[in-house]
Amino acid sequence: MSQTSAALGRIQPSATLAMSARVNALKAEGVDVIGLSAGEPDFDTPDFVKEAGIEAIRKNLTRYTDVDGTADVKEAVAFKFKRDNGLIYKRSQISVNSGGKHTLFNALVATVDAGDEVIIPAPYWVSYPDIVNFAGGTPVFIEGPASQGYKITPGQLEAAITPRTKWLMLNSPSNPSGAAYSADELKALADVLLRHPHVLVMTDDMYEHVWYASTPFATIAQVCPELYDRTLTVNGCSKAFSMTGWRIGFAGGPEWIIKAMSKLQSQSTSNPCSISQAAAVAALTGPQDFLEERNSVFKKRRDMVVAMLNDAPGLDCPTPEGAFYVYPDASGVIGKTTPKGVLIDSDETLIGYFLDEAKVAAVHGAAFGLSPAFRISYATSDEVLKKACTRIQEACAALK
């Protein structure tokens, strides 16, 4: 008899978190390693948000709250959805959770049964298929290669839908590629979904405010109101507001899904941190002007990293439209050999070479479902990024 559950056996540890742990261990040993594997902005939480958290402590807002968020934080989330996306939700249509991953987990575990299919465009965030597997469902992958801008087409979506399809998961801007769907591209996908009314839609908009495209950000329930009643729009405070450790994610959607998520949460984590909820109210309703300032910094870093990686022999790095990642195609280095005679036969071998020889940590593309490639986060200083990209250029140049 196994000591762990069958559900646990269906998942793997997060590849991104595993690489971050490895980097931390190397740094503790005194190794000069540059970690570009973590998806975390390097800006501080805004002062007005921190002050709101401190004030919540002073007011003794340190007790249990409603399971899926206080009335105040739900009103703030509703305000954000109306202001930014033109979506109107009642408090009963909003769920607040301990981070965006918790939001996704609750929604999938509360709705997916064995045999249900969940369509996941690749490359995808590493946790999507594992959460589906944990719930007992079946991930169905659609590859959006670099030649398609790391996005899927309406024809691909149509071909993937079956009578067992429960959800389509959309992440724009994307982790890991930074690819972003325009309103027109979302409308084209929506036209397919309208022909299949049994398919629910989950949009992960966590990087909404890390946006560089010339057209405004759009989410699918916004561009196709006919999908409103079967779309769960997911977002959070982690990326835009540099609140990764505060752990606040949220979603707006049909009441029956929100109620199901609350039921699950009542028997797992209970409420998100009360202090973090108070800080989230400030973040969502307070000044937003700093977002544009931070985006200008991210965009400058993006342009520098893309240019330097495209100068590395064998790499082809598309220019992302959002988020703070690049996802270079590594086809040009597969099959080459390192100075020590190791064959680069996969992107996992390649990032092992980068870590061992160049002392740069990235995450291999296989973890995101599309190879050969790798993900780099450029949410760090210009100086560090230049140093890391120079090391990668030298490592690629050394391959034979």
mmCIF file of C-alpha atoms in Angstrom:
data_model
loop_
_atom_site.group_PDB
_atom_site.id
_atom_site.type_symbol
_atom_site.label_atom_id
_atom_site.label_comp_id
_atom_site.label_asym_id
_atom_site.label_seq_id
_atom_site.Cartn_x
_atom_site.Cartn_y
_atom_site.Cartn_z
ATOM 1 C CA MET A 1 0.000 0.000 0.000
ATOM 2 C CA SER A 2 1.373 3.412 -0.977
ATOM 3 C CA GLN A 3 1.968 5.837 1.862
ATOM 4 C CA THR A 4 0.863 8.793 -0.279
ATOM 5 C CA SER A 5 -2.337 9.359 -2.219
ATOM 6 C CA ALA A 6 -2.937 8.564 -5.861
ATOM 7 C CA ALA A 7 -3.737 12.244 -6.416
ATOM 8 C CA LEU A 8 -0.309 13.250 -5.117
ATOM 9 C CA GLY A 9 1.278 10.724 -7.441
ATOM 10 C CA ARG A 10 -0.306 12.440 -10.438
ATOM 11 C CA ILE A 11 1.676 15.654 -9.951
ATOM 12 C CA GLN A 12 5.307 16.739 -10.041
ATOM 13 C CA PRO A 13 7.090 19.393 -7.963
ATOM 14 C CA SER A 14 7.096 22.845 -9.583
ATOM 15 C CA ALA A 15 10.111 23.095 -11.911
ATOM 16 C CA THR A 16 10.410 26.841 -11.351
ATOM 17 C CA LEU A 17 10.407 26.533 -7.566
ATOM 18 C CA ALA A 18 12.863 23.636 -7.754
ATOM 19 C CA MET A 19 15.308 25.751 -9.767
ATOM 20 C CA SER A 20 14.922 28.671 -7.344
ATOM 21 C CA ALA A 21 15.732 26.341 -4.447
ATOM 22 C CA ARG A 22 18.810 25.086 -6.297
ATOM 23 C CA VAL A 23 19.993 28.649 -6.907
ATOM 24 C CA ASN A 24 19.541 29.528 -3.248
ATOM 25 C CA ALA A 25 21.550 26.477 -2.231
ATOM 26 C CA LEU A 26 24.398 27.409 -4.596
ATOM 27 C CA LYS A 27 24.439 30.986 -3.313
ATOM 28 C CA ALA A 28 24.613 29.669 0.244
ATOM 29 C CA GLU A 29 27.749 27.774 -0.811
ATOM 30 C CA GLY A 30 29.284 31.005 -2.098
ATOM 31 C CA VAL A 31 28.823 30.269 -5.817
ATOM 32 C CA ASP A 32 28.509 33.352 -8.043
ATOM 33 C CA VAL A 33 25.270 32.206 -9.683
ATOM 34 C CA ILE A 34 22.735 34.507 -11.329
ATOM 35 C CA GLY A 35 19.170 33.349 -10.768
ATOM 36 C CA LEU A 36 16.775 34.260 -13.578
ATOM 37 C CA SER A 37 14.283 31.485 -12.882
ATOM 38 C CA ALA A 38 11.889 33.133 -10.417
ATOM 39 C CA GLY A 39 8.808 34.988 -11.637
ATOM 40 C CA GLU A 40 8.933 37.811 -9.142
ATOM 41 C CA PRO A 41 9.168 41.571 -9.748
ATOM 42 C CA ASP A 42 12.179 43.181 -8.111
ATOM 43 C CA PHE A 43 10.284 46.352 -7.173
ATOM 44 C CA ASP A 44 9.141 46.851 -3.582
ATOM 45 C CA THR A 45 5.496 46.774 -2.579
ATOM 46 C CA PRO A 46 4.260 50.400 -2.886
ATOM 47 C CA ASP A 47 4.475 52.330 0.367
ATOM 48 C CA PHE A 48 0.762 53.150 0.470
ATOM 49 C CA VAL A 49 -0.027 49.433 0.279
ATOM 50 C CA LYS A 50 2.449 48.598 3.041
ATOM 51 C CA GLU A 51 0.972 51.343 5.219
ATOM 52 C CA ALA A 52 -2.508 49.880 4.735
ATOM 53 C CA GLY A 53 -1.232 46.531 5.997
ATOM 54 C CA ILE A 54 0.453 48.159 8.988
ATOM 55 C CA GLU A 55 -2.705 50.112 9.793
ATOM 56 C CA ALA A 56 -4.723 46.888 9.627
ATOM 57 C CA ILE A 57 -2.466 45.414 12.300
ATOM 58 C CA ARG A 58 -2.858 48.536 14.463
ATOM 59 C CA LYS A 59 -6.635 48.225 14.128
ATOM 60 C CA ASN A 60 -6.411 44.578 15.204
ATOM 61 C CA LEU A 61 -7.798 43.291 11.921
ATOM 62 C CA THR A 62 -6.082 40.032 12.736
ATOM 63 C CA ARG A 63 -8.994 37.653 13.140
ATOM 64 C CA TYR A 64 -10.801 35.239 10.852
ATOM 65 C CA THR A 65 -12.731 36.790 7.978
ATOM 66 C CA ASP A 66 -15.347 35.364 5.636
ATOM 67 C CA VAL A 67 -13.931 32.308 3.907
ATOM 68 C CA ASP A 68 -13.356 33.880 0.489
ATOM 69 C CA GLY A 69 -12.758 37.499 1.429
ATOM 70 C CA THR A 70 -14.132 40.421 3.382
ATOM 71 C CA ALA A 71 -16.871 42.623 1.984
ATOM 72 C CA ASP A 72 -14.277 45.396 1.620
ATOM 73 C CA VAL A 73 -11.839 43.391 -0.460
ATOM 74 C CA LYS A 74 -14.614 41.978 -2.635
ATOM 75 C CA GLU A 75 -15.874 45.505 -3.290
ATOM 76 C CA ALA A 76 -12.310 46.506 -4.199
ATOM 77 C CA VAL A 77 -12.014 43.582 -6.620
ATOM 78 C CA ALA A 78 -15.377 44.485 -8.167
ATOM 79 C CA PHE A 79 -14.156 48.072 -8.524
ATOM 80 C CA LYS A 80 -10.976 46.885 -10.237
ATOM 81 C CA PHE A 81 -12.853 44.657 -12.705
ATOM 82 C CA LYS A 82 -15.228 47.506 -13.631
ATOM 83 C CA ARG A 83 -12.461 50.133 -13.929
ATOM 84 C CA ASP A 84 -9.925 48.054 -15.832
ATOM 85 C CA ASN A 85 -12.029 45.543 -17.763
ATOM 86 C CA GLY A 86 -15.576 46.871 -17.967
ATOM 87 C CA LEU A 87 -16.822 43.734 -16.165
ATOM 88 C CA ILE A 88 -19.574 44.031 -13.565
ATOM 89 C CA TYR A 89 -19.576 41.513 -10.702
ATOM 90 C CA LYS A 90 -21.573 41.345 -7.489
ATOM 91 C CA ARG A 91 -19.815 40.319 -4.271
ATOM 92 C CA SER A 92 -21.418 36.879 -4.647
ATOM 93 C CA GLN A 93 -19.540 36.539 -7.948
ATOM 94 C CA ILE A 94 -16.096 37.202 -6.460
ATOM 95 C CA SER A 95 -13.660 34.868 -4.738
ATOM 96 C CA VAL A 96 -10.520 36.056 -2.923
ATOM 97 C CA ASN A 97 -7.838 33.467 -2.231
ATOM 98 C CA SER A 98 -4.298 32.911 -0.972
ATOM 99 C CA GLY A 99 -2.603 33.775 -4.261
ATOM 100 C CA GLY A 100 -3.474 33.253 -7.899
ATOM 101 C CA LYS A 101 -2.368 29.616 -7.823
ATOM 102 C CA HIS A 102 -4.859 28.991 -5.014
ATOM 103 C CA THR A 103 -7.610 30.587 -7.120
ATOM 104 C CA LEU A 104 -6.840 28.303 -10.066
ATOM 105 C CA PHE A 105 -6.557 25.262 -7.801
ATOM 106 C CA ASN A 106 -9.906 25.932 -6.149
ATOM 107 C CA ALA A 107 -11.684 26.437 -9.469
ATOM 108 C CA LEU A 108 -10.317 23.305 -11.102
ATOM 109 C CA VAL A 109 -10.587 20.969 -8.111
ATOM 110 C CA ALA A 110 -14.138 22.186 -7.461
ATOM 111 C CA THR A 111 -15.313 21.546 -11.032
ATOM 112 C CA VAL A 112 -13.194 18.845 -12.718
ATOM 113 C CA ASP A 113 -14.026 15.128 -12.535
ATOM 114 C CA ALA A 114 -12.202 12.082 -13.857
ATOM 115 C CA GLY A 115 -12.396 12.080 -17.628
ATOM 116 C CA ASP A 116 -13.042 15.789 -17.948
ATOM 117 C CA GLU A 117 -10.706 17.460 -20.440
ATOM 118 C CA VAL A 118 -9.041 20.828 -19.888
ATOM 119 C CA ILE A 119 -7.522 22.526 -22.934
ATOM 120 C CA ILE A 120 -4.181 24.174 -22.143
ATOM 121 C CA PRO A 121 -2.261 26.144 -24.788
ATOM 122 C CA ALA A 122 1.481 25.446 -24.736
ATOM 123 C CA PRO A 123 3.798 26.885 -23.653
ATOM 124 C CA TYR A 124 1.945 27.045 -20.354
ATOM 125 C CA TRP A 125 2.596 27.951 -16.742
ATOM 126 C CA VAL A 126 4.027 24.849 -15.103
ATOM 127 C CA SER A 127 1.195 24.412 -12.584
ATOM 128 C CA TYR A 128 -1.734 24.224 -15.011
ATOM 129 C CA PRO A 129 -1.485 20.557 -16.058
ATOM 130 C CA ASP A 130 -0.479 19.382 -12.597
ATOM 131 C CA ILE A 131 -3.560 20.949 -11.005
ATOM 132 C CA VAL A 132 -5.735 19.334 -13.681
ATOM 133 C CA ASN A 133 -4.042 15.982 -13.047
ATOM 134 C CA PHE A 134 -4.500 16.371 -9.300
ATOM 135 C CA ALA A 135 -8.218 16.958 -9.845
ATOM 136 C CA GLY A 136 -8.408 13.772 -11.911
ATOM 137 C CA GLY A 137 -8.946 15.501 -15.230
ATOM 138 C CA THR A 138 -7.059 15.163 -18.506
ATOM 139 C CA PRO A 139 -4.922 18.025 -19.839
ATOM 140 C CA VAL A 140 -5.262 18.516 -23.593
ATOM 141 C CA PHE A 141 -2.402 20.544 -25.014
ATOM 142 C CA ILE A 142 -2.431 22.819 -28.058
ATOM 143 C CA GLU A 143 1.012 23.941 -29.172
ATOM 144 C CA GLY A 144 1.437 27.580 -30.102
ATOM 145 C CA PRO A 145 4.965 27.639 -31.565
ATOM 146 C CA ALA A 146 7.226 30.654 -31.925
ATOM 147 C CA SER A 147 6.145 30.924 -35.576
ATOM 148 C CA GLN A 148 2.638 31.735 -34.273
ATOM 149 C CA GLY A 149 3.887 34.170 -31.680
ATOM 150 C CA TYR A 150 3.452 31.472 -29.011
ATOM 151 C CA LYS A 151 -0.339 31.738 -29.454
ATOM 152 C CA ILE A 152 -2.977 29.273 -30.620
ATOM 153 C CA THR A 153 -5.309 29.720 -33.595
ATOM 154 C CA PRO A 154 -9.093 29.371 -33.748
ATOM 155 C CA GLY A 155 -8.659 26.316 -35.980
ATOM 156 C CA GLN A 156 -6.471 24.608 -33.394
ATOM 157 C CA LEU A 157 -9.000 25.346 -30.670
ATOM 158 C CA GLU A 158 -11.884 24.000 -32.753
ATOM 159 C CA ALA A 159 -9.990 20.769 -33.398
ATOM 160 C CA ALA A 160 -9.195 20.250 -29.690
ATOM 161 C CA ILE A 161 -12.731 20.582 -28.335
ATOM 162 C CA THR A 162 -14.597 17.334 -27.641
ATOM 163 C CA PRO A 163 -17.822 16.482 -25.780
ATOM 164 C CA ARG A 164 -15.640 15.921 -22.687
ATOM 165 C CA THR A 165 -14.019 19.378 -22.751
ATOM 166 C CA LYS A 166 -14.741 21.153 -19.453
ATOM 167 C CA TRP A 167 -12.435 24.182 -19.550
ATOM 168 C CA LEU A 168 -10.237 26.223 -21.831
ATOM 169 C CA MET A 169 -7.413 27.947 -19.935
ATOM 170 C CA LEU A 170 -6.076 31.200 -21.408
ATOM 171 C CA ASN A 171 -3.100 33.106 -20.002
ATOM 172 C CA SER A 172 -2.398 36.523 -21.539
ATOM 173 C CA PRO A 173 0.169 37.974 -21.221
ATOM 174 C CA SER A 174 1.702 34.555 -20.935
ATOM 175 C CA ASN A 175 4.007 32.977 -18.432
ATOM 176 C CA PRO A 176 6.452 31.779 -19.838
ATOM 177 C CA SER A 177 6.478 33.474 -23.252
ATOM 178 C CA GLY A 178 5.106 36.967 -22.628
ATOM 179 C CA ALA A 179 2.817 36.479 -25.637
ATOM 180 C CA ALA A 180 -0.398 38.520 -25.468
ATOM 181 C CA TYR A 181 -3.674 38.072 -27.322
ATOM 182 C CA SER A 182 -5.194 41.169 -28.887
ATOM 183 C CA ALA A 183 -8.919 41.884 -28.605
ATOM 184 C CA ASP A 184 -9.370 40.700 -32.202
ATOM 185 C CA GLU A 185 -7.507 37.457 -31.511
ATOM 186 C CA LEU A 186 -9.608 36.821 -28.410
ATOM 187 C CA LYS A 187 -12.793 37.524 -30.361
ATOM 188 C CA ALA A 188 -11.760 34.941 -32.964
ATOM 189 C CA LEU A 189 -11.270 32.327 -30.214
ATOM 190 C CA ALA A 190 -14.572 33.389 -28.658
ATOM 191 C CA ASP A 191 -16.374 32.743 -31.945
ATOM 192 C CA VAL A 192 -15.238 29.120 -31.679
ATOM 193 C CA LEU A 193 -16.313 28.855 -28.043
ATOM 194 C CA LEU A 194 -19.782 30.197 -28.847
ATOM 195 C CA ARG A 195 -20.315 27.086 -30.973
ATOM 196 C CA HIS A 196 -19.520 24.885 -27.945
ATOM 197 C CA PRO A 197 -21.677 26.083 -25.030
ATOM 198 C CA HIS A 198 -20.528 23.269 -22.706
ATOM 199 C CA VAL A 199 -16.962 24.679 -22.514
ATOM 200 C CA LEU A 200 -16.072 26.922 -19.568
ATOM 201 C CA VAL A 201 -13.327 29.538 -19.958
ATOM 202 C CA MET A 202 -10.685 30.375 -17.369
ATOM 203 C CA THR A 203 -8.588 33.455 -18.109
ATOM 204 C CA ASP A 204 -5.425 33.962 -16.086
ATOM 205 C CA ASP A 205 -4.806 37.712 -16.366
ATOM 206 C CA MET A 206 -2.153 37.931 -13.653
ATOM 207 C CA TYR A 207 0.202 39.959 -15.890
ATOM 208 C CA GLU A 208 -2.494 42.344 -17.137
ATOM 209 C CA HIS A 209 -0.624 45.445 -15.993
ATOM 210 C CA VAL A 210 2.784 44.325 -17.274
ATOM 211 C CA TRP A 211 1.856 45.217 -20.840
ATOM 212 C CA TYR A 212 3.839 46.644 -23.764
ATOM 213 C CA ALA A 213 1.618 46.104 -26.805
ATOM 214 C CA SER A 214 0.353 49.149 -28.688
ATOM 215 C CA THR A 215 -3.261 48.028 -28.292
ATOM 216 C CA PRO A 216 -4.958 48.022 -24.853
ATOM 217 C CA PHE A 217 -5.148 44.899 -22.725
ATOM 218 C CA ALA A 218 -8.323 42.863 -23.228
ATOM 219 C CA THR A 219 -9.842 39.834 -21.535
ATOM 220 C CA ILE A 220 -12.234 37.435 -23.218
ATOM 221 C CA ALA A 221 -15.421 38.166 -21.224
ATOM 222 C CA GLN A 222 -14.854 41.827 -22.053
ATOM 223 C CA VAL A 223 -14.561 41.360 -25.827
ATOM 224 C CA CYS A 224 -17.314 38.721 -25.978
ATOM 225 C CA PRO A 225 -20.046 39.446 -23.415
ATOM 226 C CA GLU A 226 -21.885 36.309 -24.563
ATOM 227 C CA LEU A 227 -19.213 34.300 -22.701
ATOM 228 C CA TYR A 228 -19.655 36.230 -19.434
ATOM 229 C CA ASP A 229 -21.850 33.537 -17.837
ATOM 230 C CA ARG A 230 -19.258 30.801 -18.364
ATOM 231 C CA THR A 231 -15.991 32.668 -17.886
ATOM 232 C CA LEU A 232 -13.922 32.827 -14.705
ATOM 233 C CA THR A 233 -11.655 35.863 -14.887
ATOM 234 C CA VAL A 234 -8.621 35.318 -12.633
ATOM 235 C CA ASN A 235 -6.174 37.968 -11.462
ATOM 236 C CA GLY A 236 -4.289 39.014 -8.338
ATOM 237 C CA CYS A 237 -2.001 41.465 -6.613
ATOM 238 C CA SER A 238 1.293 39.595 -6.891
ATOM 239 C CA LYS A 239 2.819 40.879 -10.118
ATOM 240 C CA ALA A 240 1.406 44.355 -10.740
ATOM 241 C CA PHE A 241 1.754 45.474 -7.133
ATOM 242 C CA SER A 242 4.896 43.480 -6.202
ATOM 243 C CA MET A 243 2.923 41.620 -3.544
ATOM 244 C CA THR A 244 4.084 38.055 -4.216
ATOM 245 C CA GLY A 245 4.540 37.251 -0.531
ATOM 246 C CA TRP A 246 1.241 38.811 0.533
ATOM 247 C CA ARG A 247 -0.598 35.969 -1.268
ATOM 248 C CA ILE A 248 -3.751 37.533 -2.676
ATOM 249 C CA GLY A 249 -5.412 36.197 -5.810
ATOM 250 C CA PHE A 250 -8.994 36.667 -6.890
ATOM 251 C CA ALA A 251 -11.560 35.828 -9.528
ATOM 252 C CA GLY A 252 -14.871 37.048 -10.867
ATOM 253 C CA GLY A 253 -17.334 34.686 -12.468
ATOM 254 C CA PRO A 254 -20.601 32.762 -12.307
ATOM 255 C CA GLU A 255 -22.082 32.471 -8.823
ATOM 256 C CA TRP A 256 -22.204 28.681 -8.948
ATOM 257 C CA ILE A 257 -18.452 28.453 -9.549
ATOM 258 C CA ILE A 258 -17.683 31.015 -6.829
ATOM 259 C CA LYS A 259 -19.901 29.120 -4.385
ATOM 260 C CA ALA A 260 -18.169 25.832 -5.233
ATOM 261 C CA MET A 261 -14.745 27.425 -4.726
ATOM 262 C CA SER A 262 -15.841 28.826 -1.357
ATOM 263 C CA LYS A 263 -17.055 25.400 -0.246
ATOM 264 C CA LEU A 264 -13.665 23.884 -1.047
ATOM 265 C CA GLN A 265 -11.798 26.749 0.601
ATOM 266 C CA SER A 266 -13.889 26.368 3.753
ATOM 267 C CA GLN A 267 -12.353 22.931 4.244
ATOM 268 C CA SER A 268 -8.789 23.810 3.223
ATOM 269 C CA THR A 269 -7.191 27.182 3.950
ATOM 270 C CA SER A 270 -10.230 29.129 5.184
ATOM 271 C CA ASN A 271 -9.757 32.883 4.641
ATOM 272 C CA PRO A 272 -6.770 34.584 3.022
ATOM 273 C CA CYS A 273 -4.580 36.538 5.453
ATOM 274 C CA SER A 274 -6.673 39.339 6.942
ATOM 275 C CA ILE A 275 -3.745 41.786 6.836
ATOM 276 C CA SER A 276 -3.108 41.020 3.172
ATOM 277 C CA GLN A 277 -6.764 41.571 2.340
ATOM 278 C CA ALA A 278 -6.616 45.076 3.836
ATOM 279 C CA ALA A 279 -3.463 45.796 1.845
ATOM 280 C CA ALA A 280 -5.138 44.501 -1.313
ATOM 281 C CA VAL A 281 -7.991 46.978 -0.865
ATOM 282 C CA ALA A 282 -5.445 49.797 -0.937
ATOM 283 C CA ALA A 283 -3.623 48.320 -3.917
ATOM 284 C CA LEU A 284 -6.734 47.886 -6.029
ATOM 285 C CA THR A 285 -8.397 51.201 -5.197
ATOM 286 C CA GLY A 286 -5.369 53.459 -4.661
ATOM 287 C CA PRO A 287 -3.027 55.260 -7.083
ATOM 288 C CA GLN A 288 -2.199 53.295 -10.242
ATOM 289 C CA ASP A 289 0.198 55.728 -11.927
ATOM 290 C CA PHE A 290 3.306 53.868 -10.759
ATOM 291 C CA LEU A 291 2.341 50.906 -12.976
ATOM 292 C CA GLU A 292 3.238 52.815 -16.137
ATOM 293 C CA GLU A 293 6.548 53.902 -14.633
ATOM 294 C CA ARG A 294 7.456 50.319 -13.767
ATOM 295 C CA ASN A 295 6.398 49.118 -17.209
ATOM 296 C CA SER A 296 8.826 51.528 -18.834
ATOM 297 C CA VAL A 297 11.624 49.948 -16.782
ATOM 298 C CA PHE A 298 10.512 46.422 -17.692
ATOM 299 C CA LYS A 299 10.237 47.339 -21.370
ATOM 300 C CA LYS A 300 13.783 48.712 -21.411
ATOM 301 C CA ARG A 301 15.050 45.514 -19.805
ATOM 302 C CA ARG A 302 13.048 43.402 -22.247
ATOM 303 C CA ASP A 303 14.568 45.154 -25.239
ATOM 304 C CA MET A 304 18.086 44.741 -23.894
ATOM 305 C CA VAL A 305 17.648 41.037 -23.076
ATOM 306 C CA VAL A 306 16.003 40.231 -26.402
ATOM 307 C CA ALA A 307 18.815 41.953 -28.309
ATOM 308 C CA MET A 308 21.573 40.247 -26.329
ATOM 309 C CA LEU A 309 20.043 36.781 -26.556
ATOM 310 C CA ASN A 310 19.522 37.166 -30.293
ATOM 311 C CA ASP A 311 23.272 37.839 -30.493
ATOM 312 C CA ALA A 312 23.943 34.481 -28.834
ATOM 313 C CA PRO A 313 24.817 31.860 -31.482
ATOM 314 C CA GLY A 314 21.942 29.412 -31.985
ATOM 315 C CA LEU A 315 19.258 31.306 -30.043
ATOM 316 C CA ASP A 316 16.202 33.009 -31.518
ATOM 317 C CA CYS A 317 14.409 35.213 -29.010
ATOM 318 C CA PRO A 318 11.002 36.666 -29.973
ATOM 319 C CA THR A 319 9.986 40.006 -28.474
ATOM 320 C CA PRO A 320 7.241 39.485 -25.851
ATOM 321 C CA GLU A 321 4.272 41.837 -25.562
ATOM 322 C CA GLY A 322 3.821 41.556 -21.811
ATOM 323 C CA ALA A 323 4.897 39.966 -18.510
ATOM 324 C CA PHE A 324 8.613 39.949 -17.614
ATOM 325 C CA TYR A 325 9.874 36.792 -19.318
ATOM 326 C CA VAL A 326 11.544 35.873 -22.571
ATOM 327 C CA TYR A 327 11.277 32.420 -24.117
ATOM 328 C CA PRO A 328 14.102 31.938 -26.606
ATOM 329 C CA ASP A 329 13.869 29.155 -29.175
ATOM 330 C CA ALA A 330 16.974 26.999 -28.683
ATOM 331 C CA SER A 331 16.679 24.836 -31.806
ATOM 332 C CA GLY A 332 19.972 26.208 -33.112
ATOM 333 C CA VAL A 333 22.027 24.763 -30.251
ATOM 334 C CA ILE A 334 20.407 21.338 -29.961
ATOM 335 C CA GLY A 335 22.826 18.706 -31.230
ATOM 336 C CA LYS A 336 25.931 20.711 -30.380
ATOM 337 C CA THR A 337 28.554 19.666 -27.859
ATOM 338 C CA THR A 338 29.970 21.495 -24.844
ATOM 339 C CA PRO A 339 33.722 22.054 -24.385
ATOM 340 C CA LYS A 340 33.643 19.082 -21.985
ATOM 341 C CA GLY A 341 32.113 16.841 -24.633
ATOM 342 C CA VAL A 342 28.526 16.783 -23.365
ATOM 343 C CA LEU A 343 25.903 16.558 -26.113
ATOM 344 C CA ILE A 344 23.172 19.213 -25.852
ATOM 345 C CA ASP A 345 20.321 16.851 -26.684
ATOM 346 C CA SER A 346 17.501 18.754 -24.952
ATOM 347 C CA ASP A 347 16.660 22.110 -23.446
ATOM 348 C CA GLU A 348 17.011 20.555 -19.993
ATOM 349 C CA THR A 349 20.615 19.627 -20.814
ATOM 350 C CA LEU A 350 21.132 23.152 -22.128
ATOM 351 C CA ILE A 351 19.999 24.889 -18.938
ATOM 352 C CA GLY A 352 22.107 22.442 -16.947
ATOM 353 C CA TYR A 353 25.080 23.585 -19.030
ATOM 354 C CA PHE A 354 24.200 27.229 -18.417
ATOM 355 C CA LEU A 355 23.991 26.613 -14.678
ATOM 356 C CA ASP A 356 27.157 24.521 -14.386
ATOM 357 C CA GLU A 357 29.407 26.488 -16.730
ATOM 358 C CA ALA A 358 27.926 29.985 -17.096
ATOM 359 C CA LYS A 359 26.469 30.102 -13.581
ATOM 360 C CA VAL A 360 23.115 31.353 -14.909
ATOM 361 C CA ALA A 361 19.866 29.709 -13.836
ATOM 362 C CA ALA A 362 16.936 29.494 -16.251
ATOM 363 C CA VAL A 363 14.037 27.024 -16.605
ATOM 364 C CA HIS A 364 13.934 24.500 -19.441
ATOM 365 C CA GLY A 365 11.147 24.666 -21.998
ATOM 366 C CA ALA A 366 9.959 21.092 -21.446
ATOM 367 C CA ALA A 367 8.630 22.223 -18.058
ATOM 368 C CA PHE A 368 6.321 24.610 -19.950
ATOM 369 C CA GLY A 369 5.279 22.084 -22.570
ATOM 370 C CA LEU A 370 7.133 23.455 -25.605
ATOM 371 C CA SER A 371 10.702 22.546 -26.507
ATOM 372 C CA PRO A 372 13.440 23.308 -27.304
ATOM 373 C CA ALA A 373 13.371 26.606 -25.461
ATOM 374 C CA PHE A 374 13.964 28.082 -22.021
ATOM 375 C CA ARG A 375 12.486 30.809 -19.861
ATOM 376 C CA ILE A 376 14.353 33.736 -18.382
ATOM 377 C CA SER A 377 12.847 36.311 -16.049
ATOM 378 C CA TYR A 378 14.165 39.829 -16.592
ATOM 379 C CA ALA A 379 12.675 41.166 -13.347
ATOM 380 C CA THR A 380 16.071 42.182 -12.014
ATOM 381 C CA SER A 381 18.592 44.978 -12.500
ATOM 382 C CA ASP A 382 20.137 46.009 -15.815
ATOM 383 C CA GLU A 383 23.582 45.207 -14.453
ATOM 384 C CA VAL A 384 22.637 41.657 -13.498
ATOM 385 C CA LEU A 385 20.849 41.075 -16.796
ATOM 386 C CA LYS A 386 23.803 42.288 -18.859
ATOM 387 C CA LYS A 387 26.134 40.029 -16.912
ATOM 388 C CA ALA A 388 23.834 37.026 -17.298
ATOM 389 C CA CYS A 389 23.230 37.538 -21.013
ATOM 390 C CA THR A 390 26.952 37.976 -21.637
ATOM 391 C CA ARG A 391 27.582 34.668 -19.880
ATOM 392 C CA ILE A 392 24.905 32.979 -22.023
ATOM 393 C CA GLN A 393 26.419 34.456 -25.195
ATOM 394 C CA GLU A 394 29.823 33.099 -24.227
ATOM 395 C CA ALA A 395 28.406 29.690 -23.312
ATOM 396 C CA CYS A 396 26.577 29.415 -26.650
ATOM 397 C CA ALA A 397 29.678 30.552 -28.558
ATOM 398 C CA ALA A 398 31.691 27.793 -26.854
ATOM 399 C CA LEU A 399 29.423 25.038 -28.209
ATOM 400 C CA LYS A 400 30.763 23.020 -31.129
#
